[in-house]
mmCIF file with all atom_site columns, C-alpha atoms in Angstrom:
data_model
loop_
_atom_site.group_PDB
_atom_site.id
_atom_site.type_symbol
_atom_site.label_atom_id
_atom_site.label_alt_id
_atom_site.label_comp_id
_atom_site.label_asym_id
_atom_site.label_entity_id
_atom_site.label_seq_id
_atom_site.pdbx_PDB_ins_code
_atom_site.Cartn_x
_atom_site.Cartn_y
_atom_site.Cartn_z
_atom_site.occupancy
_atom_site.B_iso_or_equiv
_atom_site.pdbx_formal_charge
_atom_site.auth_seq_id
_atom_site.auth_comp_id
_atom_site.auth_asym_id
_atom_site.auth_atom_id
_atom_site.pdbx_PDB_model_num
ATOM 1   C CA . UNK P 1 1   ? 7.607   17.802 -29.810 1.00 68.00 ? 1   UNK P CA 1
ATOM 2   C CA . UNK P 1 2   ? 6.789   18.403 -26.162 1.00 89.00 ? 2   UNK P CA 1
ATOM 3   C CA . UNK P 1 3   ? 3.112   17.823 -25.184 1.00 95.00 ? 3   UNK P CA 1
ATOM 4   C CA . UNK P 1 4   ? 1.418   18.904 -22.039 1.00 96.00 ? 4   UNK P CA 1
ATOM 5   C CA . UNK P 1 5   ? -1.708  16.984 -21.121 1.00 97.00 ? 5   UNK P CA 1
ATOM 6   C CA . UNK P 1 6   ? -4.382  18.595 -19.022 1.00 96.00 ? 6   UNK P CA 1
ATOM 7   C CA . UNK P 1 7   ? -6.250  16.192 -16.788 1.00 98.00 ? 7   UNK P CA 1
ATOM 8   C CA . UNK P 1 8   ? -8.561  15.723 -13.868 1.00 97.00 ? 8   UNK P CA 1
ATOM 9   C CA . UNK P 1 9   ? -7.858  13.411 -10.902 1.00 98.00 ? 9   UNK P CA 1
ATOM 10  C CA . UNK P 1 10  ? -11.086 12.439 -8.981  1.00 97.00 ? 10  UNK P CA 1
ATOM 11  C CA . UNK P 1 11  ? -10.442 11.000 -5.508  1.00 96.00 ? 11  UNK P CA 1
ATOM 12  C CA . UNK P 1 12  ? -13.003 9.320  -3.145  1.00 94.00 ? 12  UNK P CA 1
ATOM 13  C CA . UNK P 1 13  ? -14.304 11.518 -0.317  1.00 88.00 ? 13  UNK P CA 1
ATOM 14  C CA . UNK P 1 14  ? -12.980 10.153 2.973   1.00 77.00 ? 14  UNK P CA 1
ATOM 15  C CA . UNK P 1 15  ? -12.508 11.372 6.534   1.00 65.00 ? 15  UNK P CA 1
ATOM 16  C CA . UNK P 1 16  ? -9.247  9.444  6.772   1.00 70.00 ? 16  UNK P CA 1
ATOM 17  C CA . UNK P 1 17  ? -6.060  10.012 4.745   1.00 65.00 ? 17  UNK P CA 1
ATOM 18  C CA . UNK P 1 18  ? -5.832  6.930  2.572   1.00 87.00 ? 18  UNK P CA 1
ATOM 19  C CA . UNK P 1 19  ? -4.305  5.718  -0.674  1.00 93.00 ? 19  UNK P CA 1
ATOM 20  C CA . UNK P 1 20  ? -6.835  4.482  -3.211  1.00 96.00 ? 20  UNK P CA 1
ATOM 21  C CA . UNK P 1 21  ? -6.655  2.029  -6.075  1.00 96.00 ? 21  UNK P CA 1
ATOM 22  C CA . UNK P 1 22  ? -6.669  4.062  -9.269  1.00 98.00 ? 22  UNK P CA 1
ATOM 23  C CA . UNK P 1 23  ? -7.767  3.776  -12.865 1.00 98.00 ? 23  UNK P CA 1
ATOM 24  C CA . UNK P 1 24  ? -6.698  5.709  -16.021 1.00 98.00 ? 24  UNK P CA 1
ATOM 25  C CA . UNK P 1 25  ? -9.586  6.374  -18.503 1.00 98.00 ? 25  UNK P CA 1
ATOM 26  C CA . UNK P 1 26  ? -8.252  6.170  -22.139 1.00 98.00 ? 26  UNK P CA 1
ATOM 27  C CA . UNK P 1 27  ? -10.566 7.347  -24.881 1.00 96.00 ? 27  UNK P CA 1
ATOM 28  C CA . UNK P 1 28  ? -10.950 5.886  -28.273 1.00 93.00 ? 28  UNK P CA 1
ATOM 29  C CA . UNK P 1 29  ? -10.430 7.110  -31.756 1.00 92.00 ? 29  UNK P CA 1
ATOM 30  C CA . UNK P 1 30  ? -11.055 10.796 -32.502 1.00 93.00 ? 30  UNK P CA 1
ATOM 31  C CA . UNK P 1 31  ? -10.733 14.100 -30.726 1.00 95.00 ? 31  UNK P CA 1
ATOM 32  C CA . UNK P 1 32  ? -11.887 13.643 -27.075 1.00 95.00 ? 32  UNK P CA 1
ATOM 33  C CA . UNK P 1 33  ? -11.918 15.879 -24.110 1.00 96.00 ? 33  UNK P CA 1
ATOM 34  C CA . UNK P 1 34  ? -11.415 14.451 -20.661 1.00 96.00 ? 34  UNK P CA 1
ATOM 35  C CA . UNK P 1 35  ? -15.169 13.950 -20.134 1.00 96.00 ? 35  UNK P CA 1
ATOM 36  C CA . UNK P 1 36  ? -15.607 12.155 -23.531 1.00 95.00 ? 36  UNK P CA 1
ATOM 37  C CA . UNK P 1 37  ? -18.211 14.736 -24.306 1.00 94.00 ? 37  UNK P CA 1
ATOM 38  C CA . UNK P 1 38  ? -20.445 13.891 -27.265 1.00 92.00 ? 38  UNK P CA 1
ATOM 39  C CA . UNK P 1 39  ? -24.034 14.614 -28.240 1.00 91.00 ? 39  UNK P CA 1
ATOM 40  C CA . UNK P 1 40  ? -24.655 16.440 -24.949 1.00 91.00 ? 40  UNK P CA 1
ATOM 41  C CA . UNK P 1 41  ? -23.370 13.556 -22.805 1.00 95.00 ? 41  UNK P CA 1
ATOM 42  C CA . UNK P 1 42  ? -20.191 13.496 -20.748 1.00 96.00 ? 42  UNK P CA 1
ATOM 43  C CA . UNK P 1 43  ? -19.573 9.723  -20.597 1.00 96.00 ? 43  UNK P CA 1
ATOM 44  C CA . UNK P 1 44  ? -16.238 9.777  -18.855 1.00 97.00 ? 44  UNK P CA 1
ATOM 45  C CA . UNK P 1 45  ? -17.467 12.254 -16.272 1.00 97.00 ? 45  UNK P CA 1
ATOM 46  C CA . UNK P 1 46  ? -20.249 9.880  -15.467 1.00 97.00 ? 46  UNK P CA 1
ATOM 47  C CA . UNK P 1 47  ? -18.001 6.866  -15.377 1.00 98.00 ? 47  UNK P CA 1
ATOM 48  C CA . UNK P 1 48  ? -15.365 8.778  -13.246 1.00 98.00 ? 48  UNK P CA 1
ATOM 49  C CA . UNK P 1 49  ? -18.077 9.794  -10.776 1.00 97.00 ? 49  UNK P CA 1
ATOM 50  C CA . UNK P 1 50  ? -19.403 6.308  -10.481 1.00 98.00 ? 50  UNK P CA 1
ATOM 51  C CA . UNK P 1 51  ? -15.919 4.714  -9.932  1.00 97.00 ? 51  UNK P CA 1
ATOM 52  C CA . UNK P 1 52  ? -14.950 7.416  -7.406  1.00 96.00 ? 52  UNK P CA 1
ATOM 53  C CA . UNK P 1 53  ? -18.034 6.766  -5.459  1.00 94.00 ? 53  UNK P CA 1
ATOM 54  C CA . UNK P 1 54  ? -16.981 2.997  -5.384  1.00 94.00 ? 54  UNK P CA 1
ATOM 55  C CA . UNK P 1 55  ? -13.578 3.981  -3.913  1.00 94.00 ? 55  UNK P CA 1
ATOM 56  C CA . UNK P 1 56  ? -11.259 4.379  -6.878  1.00 96.00 ? 56  UNK P CA 1
ATOM 57  C CA . UNK P 1 57  ? -9.298  7.424  -7.808  1.00 97.00 ? 57  UNK P CA 1
ATOM 58  C CA . UNK P 1 58  ? -9.777  8.167  -11.512 1.00 98.00 ? 58  UNK P CA 1
ATOM 59  C CA . UNK P 1 59  ? -7.555  10.085 -13.895 1.00 98.00 ? 59  UNK P CA 1
ATOM 60  C CA . UNK P 1 60  ? -9.018  11.322 -17.235 1.00 98.00 ? 60  UNK P CA 1
ATOM 61  C CA . UNK P 1 61  ? -7.341  13.726 -19.736 1.00 98.00 ? 61  UNK P CA 1
ATOM 62  C CA . UNK P 1 62  ? -7.874  15.822 -22.774 1.00 97.00 ? 62  UNK P CA 1
ATOM 63  C CA . UNK P 1 63  ? -6.226  14.148 -25.771 1.00 97.00 ? 63  UNK P CA 1
ATOM 64  C CA . UNK P 1 64  ? -3.301  15.989 -27.180 1.00 97.00 ? 64  UNK P CA 1
ATOM 65  C CA . UNK P 1 65  ? -4.508  19.119 -29.228 1.00 95.00 ? 65  UNK P CA 1
ATOM 66  C CA . UNK P 1 66  ? -7.980  18.910 -27.519 1.00 97.00 ? 66  UNK P CA 1
ATOM 67  C CA . UNK P 1 67  ? -9.279  21.075 -24.715 1.00 95.00 ? 67  UNK P CA 1
ATOM 68  C CA . UNK P 1 68  ? -6.449  22.307 -22.490 1.00 96.00 ? 68  UNK P CA 1
ATOM 69  C CA . UNK P 1 69  ? -3.859  19.811 -23.780 1.00 97.00 ? 69  UNK P CA 1
ATOM 70  C CA . UNK P 1 70  ? -1.165  20.967 -26.203 1.00 96.00 ? 70  UNK P CA 1
ATOM 71  C CA . UNK P 1 71  ? 0.187   19.179 -29.272 1.00 96.00 ? 71  UNK P CA 1
ATOM 72  C CA . UNK P 1 72  ? -1.149  18.407 -32.677 1.00 96.00 ? 72  UNK P CA 1
ATOM 73  C CA . UNK P 1 73  ? -3.966  15.790 -32.626 1.00 96.00 ? 73  UNK P CA 1
ATOM 74  C CA . UNK P 1 74  ? -3.903  15.331 -36.421 1.00 96.00 ? 74  UNK P CA 1
ATOM 75  C CA . UNK P 1 75  ? -0.081  14.559 -36.620 1.00 96.00 ? 75  UNK P CA 1
ATOM 76  C CA . UNK P 1 76  ? -0.353  12.005 -33.791 1.00 96.00 ? 76  UNK P CA 1
ATOM 77  C CA . UNK P 1 77  ? -0.330  8.278  -34.173 1.00 95.00 ? 77  UNK P CA 1
ATOM 78  C CA . UNK P 1 78  ? -1.668  5.448  -31.968 1.00 94.00 ? 78  UNK P CA 1
ATOM 79  C CA . UNK P 1 79  ? 1.876   5.097  -30.558 1.00 95.00 ? 79  UNK P CA 1
ATOM 80  C CA . UNK P 1 80  ? 1.784   8.870  -29.607 1.00 96.00 ? 80  UNK P CA 1
ATOM 81  C CA . UNK P 1 81  ? -1.512  8.399  -27.902 1.00 97.00 ? 81  UNK P CA 1
ATOM 82  C CA . UNK P 1 82  ? -0.064  5.391  -25.979 1.00 97.00 ? 82  UNK P CA 1
ATOM 83  C CA . UNK P 1 83  ? 2.770   7.555  -24.897 1.00 96.00 ? 83  UNK P CA 1
ATOM 84  C CA . UNK P 1 84  ? 0.296   10.070 -23.488 1.00 97.00 ? 84  UNK P CA 1
ATOM 85  C CA . UNK P 1 85  ? -1.581  7.223  -21.610 1.00 97.00 ? 85  UNK P CA 1
ATOM 86  C CA . UNK P 1 86  ? 1.817   5.980  -20.252 1.00 97.00 ? 86  UNK P CA 1
ATOM 87  C CA . UNK P 1 87  ? 2.486   9.383  -18.964 1.00 97.00 ? 87  UNK P CA 1
ATOM 88  C CA . UNK P 1 88  ? -0.841  9.164  -17.113 1.00 97.00 ? 88  UNK P CA 1
ATOM 89  C CA . UNK P 1 89  ? 0.206   5.971  -15.491 1.00 98.00 ? 89  UNK P CA 1
ATOM 90  C CA . UNK P 1 90  ? 3.531   7.493  -14.468 1.00 97.00 ? 90  UNK P CA 1
ATOM 91  C CA . UNK P 1 91  ? 1.592   10.518 -13.022 1.00 98.00 ? 91  UNK P CA 1
ATOM 92  C CA . UNK P 1 92  ? -0.663  8.214  -10.955 1.00 98.00 ? 92  UNK P CA 1
ATOM 93  C CA . UNK P 1 93  ? 2.335   6.230  -9.516  1.00 97.00 ? 93  UNK P CA 1
ATOM 94  C CA . UNK P 1 94  ? 3.486   9.653  -8.099  1.00 97.00 ? 94  UNK P CA 1
ATOM 95  C CA . UNK P 1 95  ? 0.093   10.788 -6.568  1.00 96.00 ? 95  UNK P CA 1
ATOM 96  C CA . UNK P 1 96  ? 0.052   10.831 -2.727  1.00 93.00 ? 96  UNK P CA 1
ATOM 97  C CA . UNK P 1 97  ? -3.671  9.677  -2.871  1.00 93.00 ? 97  UNK P CA 1
ATOM 98  C CA . UNK P 1 98  ? -2.970  6.686  -5.112  1.00 96.00 ? 98  UNK P CA 1
ATOM 99  C CA . UNK P 1 99  ? -1.931  3.149  -4.188  1.00 96.00 ? 99  UNK P CA 1
ATOM 100 C CA . UNK P 1 100 ? 0.858   2.763  -6.703  1.00 95.00 ? 100 UNK P CA 1
ATOM 101 C CA . UNK P 1 101 ? 0.566   -0.995 -6.449  1.00 96.00 ? 101 UNK P CA 1
ATOM 102 C CA . UNK P 1 102 ? -3.088  -1.065 -7.594  1.00 97.00 ? 102 UNK P CA 1
ATOM 103 C CA . UNK P 1 103 ? -3.371  0.957  -10.793 1.00 98.00 ? 103 UNK P CA 1
ATOM 104 C CA . UNK P 1 104 ? -5.371  -0.109 -13.806 1.00 98.00 ? 104 UNK P CA 1
ATOM 105 C CA . UNK P 1 105 ? -6.678  1.246  -17.165 1.00 98.00 ? 105 UNK P CA 1
ATOM 106 C CA . UNK P 1 106 ? -10.120 1.389  -18.719 1.00 98.00 ? 106 UNK P CA 1
ATOM 107 C CA . UNK P 1 107 ? -9.824  1.797  -22.508 1.00 97.00 ? 107 UNK P CA 1
ATOM 108 C CA . UNK P 1 108 ? -12.702 2.556  -24.872 1.00 95.00 ? 108 UNK P CA 1
ATOM 109 C CA . UNK P 1 109 ? -12.357 1.502  -28.455 1.00 94.00 ? 109 UNK P CA 1
ATOM 110 C CA . UNK P 1 110 ? -8.872  2.458  -29.649 1.00 94.00 ? 110 UNK P CA 1
ATOM 111 C CA . UNK P 1 111 ? -8.182  3.114  -25.960 1.00 95.00 ? 111 UNK P CA 1
ATOM 112 C CA . UNK P 1 112 ? -8.596  -0.660 -25.451 1.00 95.00 ? 112 UNK P CA 1
ATOM 113 C CA . UNK P 1 113 ? -5.666  -1.174 -27.843 1.00 94.00 ? 113 UNK P CA 1
ATOM 114 C CA . UNK P 1 114 ? -3.688  1.449  -26.045 1.00 96.00 ? 114 UNK P CA 1
ATOM 115 C CA . UNK P 1 115 ? -4.502  -0.099 -22.702 1.00 96.00 ? 115 UNK P CA 1
ATOM 116 C CA . UNK P 1 116 ? -3.023  -3.403 -23.906 1.00 95.00 ? 116 UNK P CA 1
ATOM 117 C CA . UNK P 1 117 ? 0.048   -1.668 -25.184 1.00 95.00 ? 117 UNK P CA 1
ATOM 118 C CA . UNK P 1 118 ? 0.684   0.090  -21.884 1.00 97.00 ? 118 UNK P CA 1
ATOM 119 C CA . UNK P 1 119 ? -0.086  -3.111 -19.816 1.00 96.00 ? 119 UNK P CA 1
ATOM 120 C CA . UNK P 1 120 ? 2.560   -4.914 -21.838 1.00 95.00 ? 120 UNK P CA 1
ATOM 121 C CA . UNK P 1 121 ? 5.040   -2.047 -21.202 1.00 93.00 ? 121 UNK P CA 1
ATOM 122 C CA . UNK P 1 122 ? 4.381   -1.094 -17.566 1.00 94.00 ? 122 UNK P CA 1
ATOM 123 C CA . UNK P 1 123 ? 4.468   -3.507 -14.650 1.00 95.00 ? 123 UNK P CA 1
ATOM 124 C CA . UNK P 1 124 ? 2.658   -0.786 -12.637 1.00 95.00 ? 124 UNK P CA 1
ATOM 125 C CA . UNK P 1 125 ? -0.515  -1.652 -14.586 1.00 98.00 ? 125 UNK P CA 1
ATOM 126 C CA . UNK P 1 126 ? -2.276  -4.421 -12.601 1.00 98.00 ? 126 UNK P CA 1
ATOM 127 C CA . UNK P 1 127 ? -5.458  -4.775 -14.639 1.00 97.00 ? 127 UNK P CA 1
ATOM 128 C CA . UNK P 1 128 ? -7.154  -3.465 -17.719 1.00 97.00 ? 128 UNK P CA 1
ATOM 129 C CA . UNK P 1 129 ? -10.784 -3.276 -18.750 1.00 97.00 ? 129 UNK P CA 1
ATOM 130 C CA . UNK P 1 130 ? -11.543 -3.073 -22.499 1.00 96.00 ? 130 UNK P CA 1
ATOM 131 C CA . UNK P 1 131 ? -14.802 -1.482 -23.486 1.00 94.00 ? 131 UNK P CA 1
ATOM 132 C CA . UNK P 1 132 ? -15.709 -2.085 -27.179 1.00 91.00 ? 132 UNK P CA 1
ATOM 133 C CA . UNK P 1 133 ? -12.056 -2.483 -28.054 1.00 84.00 ? 133 UNK P CA 1
ATOM 134 C CA . UNK P 1 134 ? -10.749 -2.061 -31.509 1.00 73.00 ? 134 UNK P CA 1
ATOM 135 C CA . UNK P 1 135 ? -9.868  -5.325 -33.180 1.00 69.00 ? 135 UNK P CA 1
ATOM 136 C CA . UNK P 1 136 ? -6.429  -4.960 -34.785 1.00 57.00 ? 136 UNK P CA 1
#
């Protein structure tokens, strides 16, 4: 089934036109919006803001079936979520603001497993950061 992911790309503020290294934020297990909102906190929004202020472009997305993304969250597997993250990498490679030779992934929990899966599949991924990765 066709899935459309809704996302936000944050780009550093600059007076010069430039291509930036980029990172894809991949959430962990469970229904997550692009900001990883939970208990009144927007963890990925805060992380994206910090990274953007450090000079990185940051892409974060609503998981399938969550927020503005289409699809059925409850019917999806880890492999489906990995396909979604891979689509994020493919999107970043096409962005005019992104240095397509300097793209990475930050994965949280199950997102760490997914980051590893995508890094093994895509030569475009130059680095991964695993935050509290799932041990499988």
